[in-house]
Tab-separated table of C-alpha atoms and ligand atoms in Angstrom:
chain	number	residue	atom	x	y	z
A	11	MET	CA	-29.198	221.614	147.680
A	12	LYS	CA	-30.116	219.561	150.681
A	13	LYS	CA	-28.866	221.201	153.844
A	14	LEU	CA	-31.116	224.139	154.114
A	15	LEU	CA	-32.677	226.573	156.437
A	16	LEU	CA	-36.278	226.041	157.282
A	17	ALA	CA	-36.798	229.481	158.683
A	18	SER	CA	-39.460	230.603	156.287
A	19	ALA	CA	-41.520	227.493	156.855
A	20	ALA	CA	-41.550	228.306	160.549
A	21	ILE	CA	-42.501	231.895	159.863
A	22	ALA	CA	-45.143	230.794	157.448
A	23	SER	CA	-46.826	228.607	159.999
A	24	ALA	CA	-46.570	231.341	162.608
A	25	ALA	CA	-48.094	233.942	160.319
A	26	ALA	CA	-50.822	231.967	158.647
A	27	THR	CA	-54.194	231.362	160.130
A	28	ALA	CA	-55.956	228.045	159.803
A	29	GLN	CA	-57.875	229.205	156.722
A	30	SER	CA	-55.358	231.167	154.702
A	31	PRO	CA	-52.633	229.360	152.797
A	32	THR	CA	-49.045	229.807	153.953
A	33	PRO	CA	-46.747	231.874	151.742
A	34	ASP	CA	-45.183	228.650	150.438
A	35	GLN	CA	-48.591	227.203	149.651
A	36	ARG	CA	-49.642	230.405	147.932
A	37	VAL	CA	-46.652	230.645	145.596
A	38	SER	CA	-46.709	226.895	144.899
A	39	GLN	CA	-50.361	227.154	143.960
A	40	ILE	CA	-49.700	230.028	141.580
A	41	ALA	CA	-46.680	228.261	140.069
A	42	GLY	CA	-48.818	225.173	139.537
A	43	GLU	CA	-50.545	227.024	136.711
A	44	VAL	CA	-47.458	226.800	134.481
A	45	SER	CA	-48.319	224.802	131.355
A	46	ALA	CA	-45.699	222.831	129.393
A	47	GLU	CA	-48.051	222.722	126.404
A	48	ARG	CA	-48.577	226.463	126.343
A	49	MET	CA	-44.819	226.967	126.591
A	50	LYS	CA	-44.300	224.610	123.654
A	51	ALA	CA	-46.751	226.706	121.646
A	52	THR	CA	-44.762	229.837	122.548
A	53	VAL	CA	-41.446	228.328	121.456
A	54	THR	CA	-43.073	227.043	118.250
A	55	LYS	CA	-44.277	230.559	117.496
A	56	LEU	CA	-40.814	232.014	118.176
A	57	VAL	CA	-39.112	229.448	115.922
A	58	GLY	CA	-41.642	230.401	113.230
A	59	PHE	CA	-39.975	233.804	112.813
A	60	GLY	CA	-37.186	231.992	110.905
A	61	THR	CA	-34.357	233.972	112.397
A	62	ARG	CA	-34.484	236.396	115.309
A	63	HIS	CA	-30.949	237.622	114.750
A	64	THR	CA	-30.426	241.175	116.026
A	65	LEU	CA	-29.205	242.321	112.590
A	66	SER	CA	-32.151	240.724	110.761
A	67	SER	CA	-35.173	242.613	109.417
A	68	GLN	CA	-36.928	245.038	111.736
A	69	THR	CA	-39.807	245.626	109.336
A	70	ASP	CA	-40.668	242.280	107.746
A	71	PRO	CA	-44.078	241.329	109.184
A	72	LYS	CA	-43.234	237.628	109.460
A	73	ARG	CA	-39.514	237.012	109.633
A	74	GLY	CA	-36.796	238.534	111.776
A	75	ILE	CA	-36.158	240.293	115.049
A	76	GLY	CA	-38.647	243.134	114.517
A	77	ALA	CA	-41.634	240.831	113.984
A	78	SER	CA	-40.695	238.663	116.975
A	79	VAL	CA	-40.259	241.580	119.396
A	80	ARG	CA	-43.580	243.101	118.282
A	81	TRP	CA	-45.272	239.729	118.778
A	82	ALA	CA	-43.845	239.314	122.299
A	83	GLU	CA	-44.993	242.804	123.260
A	84	GLY	CA	-48.439	242.070	121.802
A	85	GLU	CA	-48.739	238.886	123.857
A	86	MET	CA	-48.056	240.810	127.065
A	87	LYS	CA	-50.348	243.680	126.106
A	88	ALA	CA	-53.161	241.190	125.533
A	89	LEU	CA	-52.869	240.248	129.214
A	90	GLY	CA	-53.776	243.796	130.173
A	91	LEU	CA	-50.241	244.719	131.208
A	92	ASP	CA	-48.628	248.084	130.467
A	93	THR	CA	-46.080	247.405	127.767
A	94	LEU	CA	-43.326	249.296	126.030
A	95	GLN	CA	-40.241	248.707	123.961
A	96	THR	CA	-36.998	249.882	125.525
A	97	CYS	CA	-34.730	250.666	122.580
A	98	ASP	CA	-31.353	252.110	121.766
A	99	THR	CA	-29.395	252.546	118.576
A	100	VAL	CA	-26.245	250.568	119.119
A	101	THR	CA	-22.906	250.320	117.354
A	102	LYS	CA	-20.716	247.855	119.181
A	103	LEU	CA	-17.773	246.203	117.516
A	104	PRO	CA	-17.257	243.538	116.516
A	105	ARG	CA	-20.809	242.194	116.388
A	106	ILE	CA	-22.872	245.312	115.642
A	107	PRO	CA	-20.713	247.077	113.030
A	108	THR	CA	-23.242	249.698	111.928
A	109	PRO	CA	-25.843	251.674	113.930
A	110	THR	CA	-28.655	249.243	114.669
A	111	LYS	CA	-31.832	249.714	116.617
A	112	VAL	CA	-32.008	247.175	119.441
A	113	CYS	CA	-35.393	246.889	121.161
A	114	ASN	CA	-36.659	244.863	124.107
A	115	ALA	CA	-40.300	243.903	124.614
A	116	VAL	CA	-41.138	244.881	128.198
A	117	ALA	CA	-44.250	244.668	130.368
A	118	ILE	CA	-44.693	246.265	133.771
A	119	GLN	CA	-47.066	244.942	136.424
A	120	ARG	CA	-47.139	247.728	138.970
A	121	GLY	CA	-47.095	246.822	142.640
A	122	THR	CA	-50.077	247.784	144.765
A	123	GLU	CA	-48.065	249.014	147.773
A	124	ARG	CA	-44.416	249.374	146.829
A	125	PRO	CA	-44.364	250.081	143.099
A	126	ASN	CA	-40.725	251.166	143.165
A	127	ASP	CA	-39.510	247.782	144.456
A	128	VAL	CA	-39.012	245.801	141.289
A	129	VAL	CA	-38.231	242.211	140.422
A	130	ILE	CA	-37.367	241.530	136.790
A	131	ILE	CA	-37.583	238.303	134.809
A	132	THR	CA	-35.650	238.239	131.553
A	133	GLY	CA	-34.881	235.947	128.650
A	134	HIS	CA	-33.364	236.907	125.294
A	135	ILE	CA	-35.446	236.734	122.169
A	136	ASP	CA	-32.600	237.081	119.639
A	137	SER	CA	-31.005	233.976	118.104
A	138	ARG	CA	-27.935	233.008	116.088
A	139	VAL	CA	-26.231	230.258	114.100
A	140	SER	CA	-22.526	229.262	113.853
A	141	ASP	CA	-21.347	232.596	112.460
A	142	PRO	CA	-22.507	235.277	114.908
A	143	MET	CA	-22.785	237.761	112.017
A	144	ASP	CA	-25.012	235.581	109.832
A	145	PHE	CA	-28.466	237.135	110.000
A	146	THR	CA	-30.068	235.379	107.039
A	147	LYS	CA	-29.864	231.653	107.740
A	148	ASP	CA	-32.634	230.018	109.767
A	149	ALA	CA	-31.717	230.386	113.435
A	150	PRO	CA	-34.550	228.710	115.361
A	151	GLY	CA	-33.094	229.498	118.785
A	152	ALA	CA	-35.632	227.161	120.368
A	153	ASN	CA	-33.691	226.596	123.568
A	154	ASP	CA	-31.291	229.573	123.280
A	155	ASP	CA	-33.268	231.438	124.160
A	156	GLY	CA	-36.802	230.661	123.064
A	157	SER	CA	-36.963	228.760	126.351
A	158	GLY	CA	-36.153	231.836	128.452
A	159	THR	CA	-38.499	234.021	126.405
A	160	ALA	CA	-41.259	231.433	126.882
A	161	ALA	CA	-40.608	231.546	130.643
A	162	VAL	CA	-41.002	235.336	130.592
A	163	LEU	CA	-44.308	235.126	128.709
A	164	GLU	CA	-45.623	232.231	130.804
A	165	ALA	CA	-44.770	234.100	134.022
A	166	ALA	CA	-46.622	237.146	132.652
A	167	ARG	CA	-49.664	235.063	131.733
A	168	ILE	CA	-49.933	233.588	135.207
A	169	LEU	CA	-48.819	236.403	137.489
A	170	SER	CA	-50.805	239.115	135.690
A	171	LYS	CA	-53.937	237.465	137.091
A	172	HIS	CA	-52.768	238.211	140.637
A	173	LYS	CA	-51.895	241.346	142.584
A	174	PHE	CA	-48.628	241.903	144.431
A	175	PRO	CA	-47.320	244.658	146.716
A	176	GLY	CA	-44.147	245.011	144.624
A	177	THR	CA	-43.709	245.475	140.886
A	178	ILE	CA	-42.882	242.680	138.435
A	179	VAL	CA	-41.234	243.476	135.111
A	180	TYR	CA	-41.251	240.956	132.261
A	181	ALA	CA	-38.706	241.435	129.485
A	182	ALA	CA	-37.814	239.690	126.247
A	183	LEU	CA	-34.387	241.140	125.543
A	184	SER	CA	-32.720	241.568	122.183
A	185	GLY	CA	-29.045	241.871	121.204
A	186	GLU	CA	-27.764	239.299	123.703
A	187	GLU	CA	-25.792	237.280	121.164
A	188	GLN	CA	-24.250	240.476	119.778
A	189	GLY	CA	-22.924	241.635	123.175
A	190	LEU	CA	-25.578	241.726	125.946
A	191	ASN	CA	-27.041	244.875	124.420
A	192	GLY	CA	-30.656	244.396	125.459
A	193	GLY	CA	-29.630	243.654	129.042
A	194	LYS	CA	-27.693	246.897	129.175
A	195	ILE	CA	-30.593	248.856	127.668
A	196	LEU	CA	-33.033	247.576	130.301
A	197	ALA	CA	-30.573	247.962	133.196
A	198	ASP	CA	-29.947	251.562	132.091
A	199	TYR	CA	-33.713	252.131	131.884
A	200	ALA	CA	-34.142	250.763	135.423
A	201	LYS	CA	-31.382	253.038	136.678
A	202	ALA	CA	-32.758	256.100	134.894
A	203	HIS	CA	-36.214	255.468	136.373
A	204	GLY	CA	-34.852	254.975	139.888
A	205	TRP	CA	-36.183	251.436	140.240
A	206	ASN	CA	-35.168	249.642	143.402
A	207	VAL	CA	-34.326	246.351	141.705
A	208	ILE	CA	-34.504	243.531	144.244
A	209	ALA	CA	-33.476	240.910	141.703
A	210	ASN	CA	-33.103	240.139	138.042
A	211	LEU	CA	-33.893	236.501	137.312
A	212	ASN	CA	-32.319	235.871	133.924
A	213	ASN	CA	-33.301	232.721	132.085
A	214	ASP	CA	-30.993	231.677	129.272
A	215	ILE	CA	-31.053	228.087	127.948
A	216	ILE	CA	-33.483	226.453	130.361
A	217	GLY	CA	-35.268	223.905	128.160
A	218	ASN	CA	-33.163	220.776	127.524
A	219	SER	CA	-32.112	217.979	129.833
A	220	CYS	CA	-29.473	215.905	127.983
A	221	GLY	CA	-25.967	216.672	126.756
A	222	SER	CA	-24.336	215.377	123.571
A	223	ASP	CA	-22.376	212.826	125.633
A	224	GLY	CA	-25.601	211.203	126.838
A	225	VAL	CA	-25.465	212.713	130.325
A	226	CYS	CA	-28.982	213.717	131.361
A	227	ASN	CA	-30.353	215.615	134.340
A	228	ASP	CA	-33.957	216.757	134.427
A	229	LYS	CA	-34.087	217.139	138.199
A	230	GLN	CA	-31.929	220.217	138.660
A	231	VAL	CA	-31.453	223.727	137.354
A	232	ARG	CA	-28.213	225.661	137.711
A	233	ILE	CA	-28.317	229.092	139.321
A	234	PHE	CA	-25.221	231.176	138.576
A	235	SER	CA	-24.327	234.051	140.912
A	236	GLU	CA	-21.335	236.293	141.429
A	237	GLY	CA	-19.633	236.062	144.837
A	238	LEU	CA	-17.688	239.273	145.240
A	239	ARG	CA	-19.681	242.165	143.954
A	240	TRP	CA	-18.171	243.466	140.736
A	241	GLN	CA	-19.744	246.893	141.054
A	242	GLY	CA	-17.648	248.965	143.430
A	243	GLY	CA	-14.347	247.919	141.903
A	244	ASP	CA	-11.061	248.405	143.720
A	245	GLU	CA	-12.581	250.447	146.473
A	246	LEU	CA	-15.094	247.816	147.477
A	247	ARG	CA	-12.477	245.105	147.099
A	248	ALA	CA	-10.244	246.853	149.619
A	249	GLN	CA	-13.124	246.968	152.100
A	250	VAL	CA	-13.951	243.324	151.499
A	251	ARG	CA	-10.350	242.344	152.187
A	252	SER	CA	-10.602	244.056	155.553
A	253	LEU	CA	-14.182	243.197	156.556
A	254	GLY	CA	-15.195	240.134	154.522
A	255	GLY	CA	-17.851	239.565	151.895
A	256	GLU	CA	-16.191	237.497	149.146
A	257	ASN	CA	-19.137	235.118	149.201
A	258	ASP	CA	-21.912	237.490	150.168
A	259	SER	CA	-23.026	239.609	147.250
A	260	PRO	CA	-26.798	240.140	147.066
A	261	SER	CA	-26.782	237.882	144.003
A	262	ARG	CA	-25.237	235.069	146.041
A	263	ASN	CA	-28.006	235.552	148.587
A	264	ILE	CA	-30.628	235.413	145.810
A	265	SER	CA	-29.062	232.083	144.845
A	266	ARG	CA	-29.343	230.863	148.454
A	267	PHE	CA	-32.935	232.118	148.543
A	268	LEU	CA	-33.871	230.211	145.352
A	269	ASP	CA	-32.214	227.059	146.633
A	270	ALA	CA	-34.236	227.233	149.859
A	271	LEU	CA	-37.473	228.073	148.021
A	272	ALA	CA	-37.147	225.033	145.737
A	273	GLU	CA	-36.251	222.845	148.687
A	274	ARG	CA	-39.301	223.865	150.728
A	275	ASN	CA	-41.700	223.465	147.803
A	276	PRO	CA	-41.328	219.996	146.279
A	277	SER	CA	-44.367	220.568	144.059
A	278	LEU	CA	-42.201	222.884	141.931
A	279	GLY	CA	-40.424	219.690	140.932
A	280	ILE	CA	-36.928	221.101	140.627
A	281	ASP	CA	-33.778	221.165	142.745
A	282	VAL	CA	-31.324	224.040	142.608
A	283	MET	CA	-27.678	223.391	141.804
A	284	GLN	CA	-26.038	226.571	143.027
A	285	ILE	CA	-23.046	227.411	140.857
A	286	TRP	CA	-20.886	229.892	142.615
A	287	ARG	CA	-19.551	231.785	139.654
A	288	ASN	CA	-21.220	234.510	137.649
A	289	ASP	CA	-21.831	232.431	134.534
A	290	ARG	CA	-20.595	229.368	132.697
A	291	PHE	CA	-16.813	229.166	132.371
A	292	GLY	CA	-15.729	232.048	130.125
A	293	ARG	CA	-19.265	232.694	128.885
A	294	GLY	CA	-21.815	235.440	129.453
A	295	GLY	CA	-25.438	236.468	129.753
A	296	ASP	CA	-27.675	239.502	130.189
A	297	HIS	CA	-27.744	239.351	134.004
A	298	THR	CA	-24.165	240.639	133.919
A	299	GLU	CA	-25.395	244.005	132.655
A	300	PHE	CA	-27.714	244.258	135.662
A	301	LEU	CA	-24.763	243.478	137.942
A	302	ASN	CA	-22.729	246.166	136.192
A	303	ALA	CA	-25.504	248.637	137.011
A	304	GLY	CA	-25.411	247.585	140.672
A	305	PHE	CA	-28.535	245.397	140.687
A	306	PRO	CA	-28.679	241.860	142.122
A	307	ALA	CA	-28.960	239.308	139.320
A	308	VAL	CA	-28.638	235.573	138.735
A	309	ARG	CA	-28.736	233.316	135.701
A	310	PHE	CA	-30.901	230.216	135.429
A	311	SER	CA	-29.551	227.589	133.036
A	312	VAL	CA	-30.042	223.878	132.419
A	313	ALA	CA	-28.135	221.331	134.506
A	314	VAL	CA	-26.584	219.799	131.365
A	315	GLU	CA	-25.901	221.847	128.247
A	316	ASN	CA	-25.779	220.343	124.791
A	317	TYR	CA	-23.194	222.256	122.763
A	318	ASN	CA	-24.256	220.646	119.463
A	319	TRP	CA	-27.647	222.234	119.866
A	320	GLN	CA	-26.709	225.851	120.477
A	321	HIS	CA	-25.101	228.478	118.194
A	322	GLN	CA	-25.012	225.987	115.281
A	323	ASP	CA	-26.001	225.981	111.625
A	324	LEU	CA	-28.757	223.427	111.074
A	325	ARG	CA	-27.023	220.379	109.593
A	326	VAL	CA	-26.174	216.711	109.944
A	327	GLU	CA	-22.498	215.763	109.991
A	328	LYS	CA	-21.372	212.143	110.232
A	329	GLY	CA	-24.790	211.236	111.547
A	330	VAL	CA	-24.708	213.941	114.247
A	331	GLU	CA	-27.492	216.528	114.268
A	332	TYR	CA	-26.561	220.134	114.899
A	333	GLY	CA	-28.846	223.075	115.570
A	334	ASP	CA	-31.131	224.568	118.190
A	335	THR	CA	-34.421	222.984	117.137
A	336	ILE	CA	-37.599	222.428	119.083
A	337	ASP	CA	-37.483	218.613	118.914
A	338	LYS	CA	-34.392	218.666	121.159
A	339	MET	CA	-36.250	220.294	124.018
A	340	ASP	CA	-37.772	218.850	127.165
A	341	PHE	CA	-40.935	220.843	127.817
A	342	PRO	CA	-41.949	219.220	131.109
A	343	TYR	CA	-38.473	220.162	132.382
A	344	LEU	CA	-38.822	223.715	131.029
A	345	ALA	CA	-42.163	223.978	132.834
A	346	ARG	CA	-40.569	222.970	136.139
A	347	VAL	CA	-37.784	225.548	135.802
A	348	THR	CA	-40.457	228.118	134.965
A	349	LYS	CA	-42.439	227.133	138.049
A	350	LEU	CA	-39.472	228.013	140.213
A	351	ASN	CA	-39.250	231.391	138.464
A	352	VAL	CA	-42.959	232.070	138.938
A	353	ALA	CA	-42.851	231.080	142.614
A	354	ALA	CA	-39.770	233.255	143.161
A	355	LEU	CA	-41.296	236.277	141.415
A	356	ALA	CA	-44.533	235.938	143.405
A	357	TRP	CA	-42.529	235.593	146.620
A	358	LEU	CA	-40.140	238.468	145.991
A	359	ALA	CA	-42.975	240.783	144.906
A	360	SER	CA	-44.794	239.925	148.151
A	361	ALA	CA	-41.882	240.262	150.589
A	362	PRO	CA	-40.561	243.578	151.856
A	363	PRO	CA	-37.154	244.565	150.477
A	364	PRO	CA	-34.187	243.233	152.445
A	365	PRO	CA	-32.754	245.610	155.051
A	366	GLU	CA	-29.219	246.991	154.822
A	367	PRO	CA	-27.461	245.551	157.854
A	368	THR	CA	-24.046	246.430	159.190
A	369	VAL	CA	-22.073	244.913	162.055
A	370	GLU	CA	-19.759	246.212	164.744
A	371	GLY	CA	-17.708	244.233	167.193
A	372	ALA	CA	-13.998	244.390	166.431
A	373	VAL	CA	-11.904	243.685	169.554
A	374	SER	CA	-15.054	242.848	171.491
A	375	THR	CA	-16.659	239.666	172.814
A	376	ASP	CA	-20.060	240.756	171.460
A	377	THR	CA	-21.384	241.649	168.027
A	378	LYS	CA	-23.857	244.404	167.285
A	379	VAL	CA	-26.023	244.022	164.177
A	380	LYS	CA	-27.708	247.212	162.981
A	381	TRP	CA	-30.127	248.102	160.212
A	382	ASP	CA	-32.759	250.689	159.410
A	383	HIS	CA	-36.418	249.810	159.492
A	384	VAL	CA	-37.840	248.719	156.152
A	385	ARG	CA	-41.278	250.044	155.296
A	386	ARG	CA	-43.972	247.351	155.546
A	387	ALA	CA	-41.704	244.926	157.400
A	388	ARG	CA	-43.408	243.298	160.350
A	389	PHE	CA	-40.253	241.902	161.889
A	390	TYR	CA	-36.734	240.850	161.044
A	391	LEU	CA	-34.745	237.679	161.290
A	392	ILE	CA	-31.088	237.725	162.136
A	393	TYR	CA	-28.858	235.052	160.691
A	394	LYS	CA	-25.304	233.986	161.096
A	395	ARG	CA	-23.172	231.322	159.507
A	396	PRO	CA	-19.565	230.251	159.896
A	397	THR	CA	-17.471	231.933	157.211
A	398	ASP	CA	-16.892	228.581	155.473
A	399	SER	CA	-20.525	227.454	155.576
A	400	SER	CA	-22.640	227.608	152.435
A	401	GLN	CA	-26.092	228.314	153.889
A	402	TRP	CA	-27.476	230.495	156.674
A	403	ALA	CA	-28.113	228.700	159.954
A	404	LYS	CA	-31.669	228.209	161.052
A	405	PRO	CA	-32.882	230.991	163.352
A	406	PRO	CA	-33.354	232.017	166.012
A	407	LEU	CA	-29.780	232.588	166.957
A	408	PRO	CA	-28.869	231.019	170.294
A	409	SER	CA	-28.050	234.347	171.869
A	410	ILE	CA	-30.518	236.649	170.193
A	411	THR	CA	-34.112	237.137	171.100
A	412	TYR	CA	-35.151	240.042	168.945
A	413	ALA	CA	-36.638	238.082	166.086
A	414	GLU	CA	-38.053	235.313	168.207
A	415	HIS	CA	-39.654	237.773	170.549
A	416	CYS	CA	-41.133	239.652	167.607
A	417	MET	CA	-42.455	236.472	166.040
A	418	LYS	CA	-44.279	235.397	169.140
A	419	ASP	CA	-46.525	238.327	169.882
A	420	ALA	CA	-45.594	241.126	167.487
A	421	PRO	CA	-45.280	243.787	170.207
A	422	PRO	CA	-45.334	247.488	169.312
A	423	GLU	CA	-41.570	247.882	169.203
A	424	CYS	CA	-41.469	245.303	166.401
A	425	THR	CA	-44.435	246.533	164.417
A	426	ALA	CA	-44.368	250.292	164.834
A	427	GLY	CA	-43.907	252.020	161.520
A	428	GLY	CA	-40.989	254.185	162.652
A	429	MET	CA	-38.107	254.317	160.221
A	430	GLY	CA	-35.499	254.387	162.944
A	431	PRO	CA	-32.542	252.101	163.367
A	432	ARG	CA	-32.798	248.603	164.789
A	433	THR	CA	-30.013	247.018	166.790
A	434	ALA	CA	-29.431	243.529	168.094
A	435	THR	CA	-26.544	242.625	170.366
A	436	LEU	CA	-25.244	239.084	170.099
A	437	ASP	CA	-23.523	238.290	173.365
A	438	HIS	CA	-20.418	236.132	173.274
A	439	VAL	CA	-20.455	236.017	169.499
A	440	ARG	CA	-17.172	237.143	167.993
A	441	VAL	CA	-17.553	239.144	164.829
A	442	ASP	CA	-14.338	237.672	163.402
A	443	ASP	CA	-15.705	234.158	163.124
A	444	TRP	CA	-19.092	234.620	161.449
A	445	VAL	CA	-20.963	236.212	158.624
A	446	PHE	CA	-24.157	237.928	159.727
A	447	GLY	CA	-27.277	238.700	157.764
A	448	VAL	CA	-30.758	240.105	158.267
A	449	SER	CA	-34.029	239.548	156.418
A	450	SER	CA	-37.329	241.394	156.716
A	451	VAL	CA	-40.694	239.674	156.958
A	452	SER	CA	-44.058	240.999	155.804
A	453	TRP	CA	-47.341	240.859	157.686
A	454	GLU	CA	-48.350	237.910	155.555
A	455	GLY	CA	-45.168	236.023	156.424
A	456	PHE	CA	-43.190	236.569	153.204
A	457	GLU	CA	-39.522	236.817	154.082
A	458	SER	CA	-37.065	238.789	151.980
A	459	PRO	CA	-33.790	237.202	150.918
A	460	VAL	CA	-31.126	237.571	153.600
A	461	ALA	CA	-28.854	240.571	153.134
A	462	SER	CA	-25.325	240.018	154.408
A	463	ALA	CA	-23.865	242.544	156.817
A	464	VAL	CA	-20.678	243.000	154.803
A	465	PRO	CA	-19.392	245.655	152.422
A	466	GLY	CA	-21.297	245.220	149.173
A	467	GLY	CA	-23.915	242.969	150.775
A	468	ALA	CA	-26.831	245.390	150.473
A	469	PHE	CA	-29.379	244.827	147.727
A	470	LYS	CA	-29.000	248.467	146.683
A	471	PRO	CA	-26.328	249.606	144.223
A	472	TRP	CA	-23.057	250.025	146.053
A	473	VAL	CA	-22.021	253.569	146.935
A	474	LYS	CA	-18.846	254.719	148.607
A	475	PRO	CA	-19.329	254.884	152.384
A	476	GLU	CA	-18.258	258.540	152.496
A	477	GLU	CA	-20.865	259.396	149.870
A	478	LYS	CA	-23.538	257.651	151.903
A	479	LYS	CA	-23.124	259.992	154.847
B	505	ZN	ZN1	-28.412	232.625	125.235
C-alpha cells in the first residue's frame, strides 16, 4: 500500500551508473513486454480443451487434462527452455477415488551464477464445474485458473529471452481442484532436488475485476501470505511465543517485498493489497503445499472475486449467468497483474538470497544483529520496525553505520568474499521493542527481500535449532 520503504530506490541510484538502467528500470522494462492480447490467446486455447478436469482424459489429443498439459509443456519447450512433466499417481479421497496420474508441465530456466537458488511461478491448469467430481461437462476454467496458467506462460515467453543469476521455474500445475495435488508434487520435487526456493509466486484467479454485486476494482491485486510459519509446528510456535515472529514468516516478507516493488514501479500499473492470511477465508491454493514443504510462498488473486463465475456449471438462472467463461475476464487487468509477477521474478532471480539473521540483546541496552555472509552479496541492509508496524523502516538505521558505510565506498570488509559471520551492534536499541531484519544486495543493486531475525524468519526450510548445530 502507500507507506513504503524507498530503500531499494536509494540503492538503485547508488549502484547504477549514468548509462545503465537501475534495477527498477530494468525489471519494469522487461515487464513492459507483457501482452494482454497474447494472454487472451493463451486463455482461449486453454478453454478450447473443453474440460481440463484432473479426472478427464489423459490420452484424447484434443479434449481433457492430458492434451492441455502436453500443450503447455510444448509452448515452453518452443521457447528453448528445458521442460519436463513432474508426475505422481495419486489416490486421495474424496476427490481422487482411484489411482490417477497427475502431471504438471514444468520448465526450468537455469541461473547463470546461482542455479540452485530458485524462484517458482505457478498457476493451475486443471478446471472444474459445480460438482467437483464431474469430469465430462465443459469446464472452461478461463479465470480459474486459465488466468494463472497464462501468467506462467507469458512470464516464460518474456523472461526466457533474458539471463539471470538465479533459476526461474515455470509450472502449470494439475490436480489443484482435487486437493492441491500438483502443488505437492512440485514442492516434493523441489525438496528432492535440493532446490533453495526463495519464493513460490502462485497465481490463482487473477483475471477479472468485478464481483457479482457490481463492486469493481482493477487497480489492485491481493497478495495472500501466512504470518506465523506453519512448518515447524509446536516447536517453532513455542520459540515464537518467547522470541517473536508471529508476523514475520518469509512469506510475509515476500508480500512486503511485492508491495514495495509495485509501489516503486508505477509503470506496472497495479497496487498490492496485502492480505495477511494464508488464503481466502476457509479456502486454499497450491502455494500451501510449498509452505508445507518449508518454502516461502504467496498467492496472487484478484481484488474482487465473482463467485458466480467460478466452480459453476455453465447456465443462466433467472437471468443470471453462471460459469467461468472468457467473456467475463478483464485482460488488461490480467496483463498488469502478470507484469508484477514478471518484474518480481526478474528481481528475485537477480538478487542474492536473503541472509539468515539472528539477534541477541536480552537484558541489554544494545542489540546485536548477526548473519553469515551470502555468496555474491555486495553489502547488506539492516532494518528494524516497531512490532506493531506493517512495513520496514527506511534505512539506514539511526544508530547503525554498517550498511551506509558499505554503500558509500564498498570497502574490502564489505565486499570480500569470505563466508564468515557479520555482526552489527545497534547502540541504545532495545531488542524487546523492535523486529529486526537484514537483506543482501547484489553488485548490480538488486536487493533481496528482508529476512526477519526471528525464529522461522529465514527463507530456508525451518530446522530445529539443535539440529542446526
Ligand atoms: Zn483455482
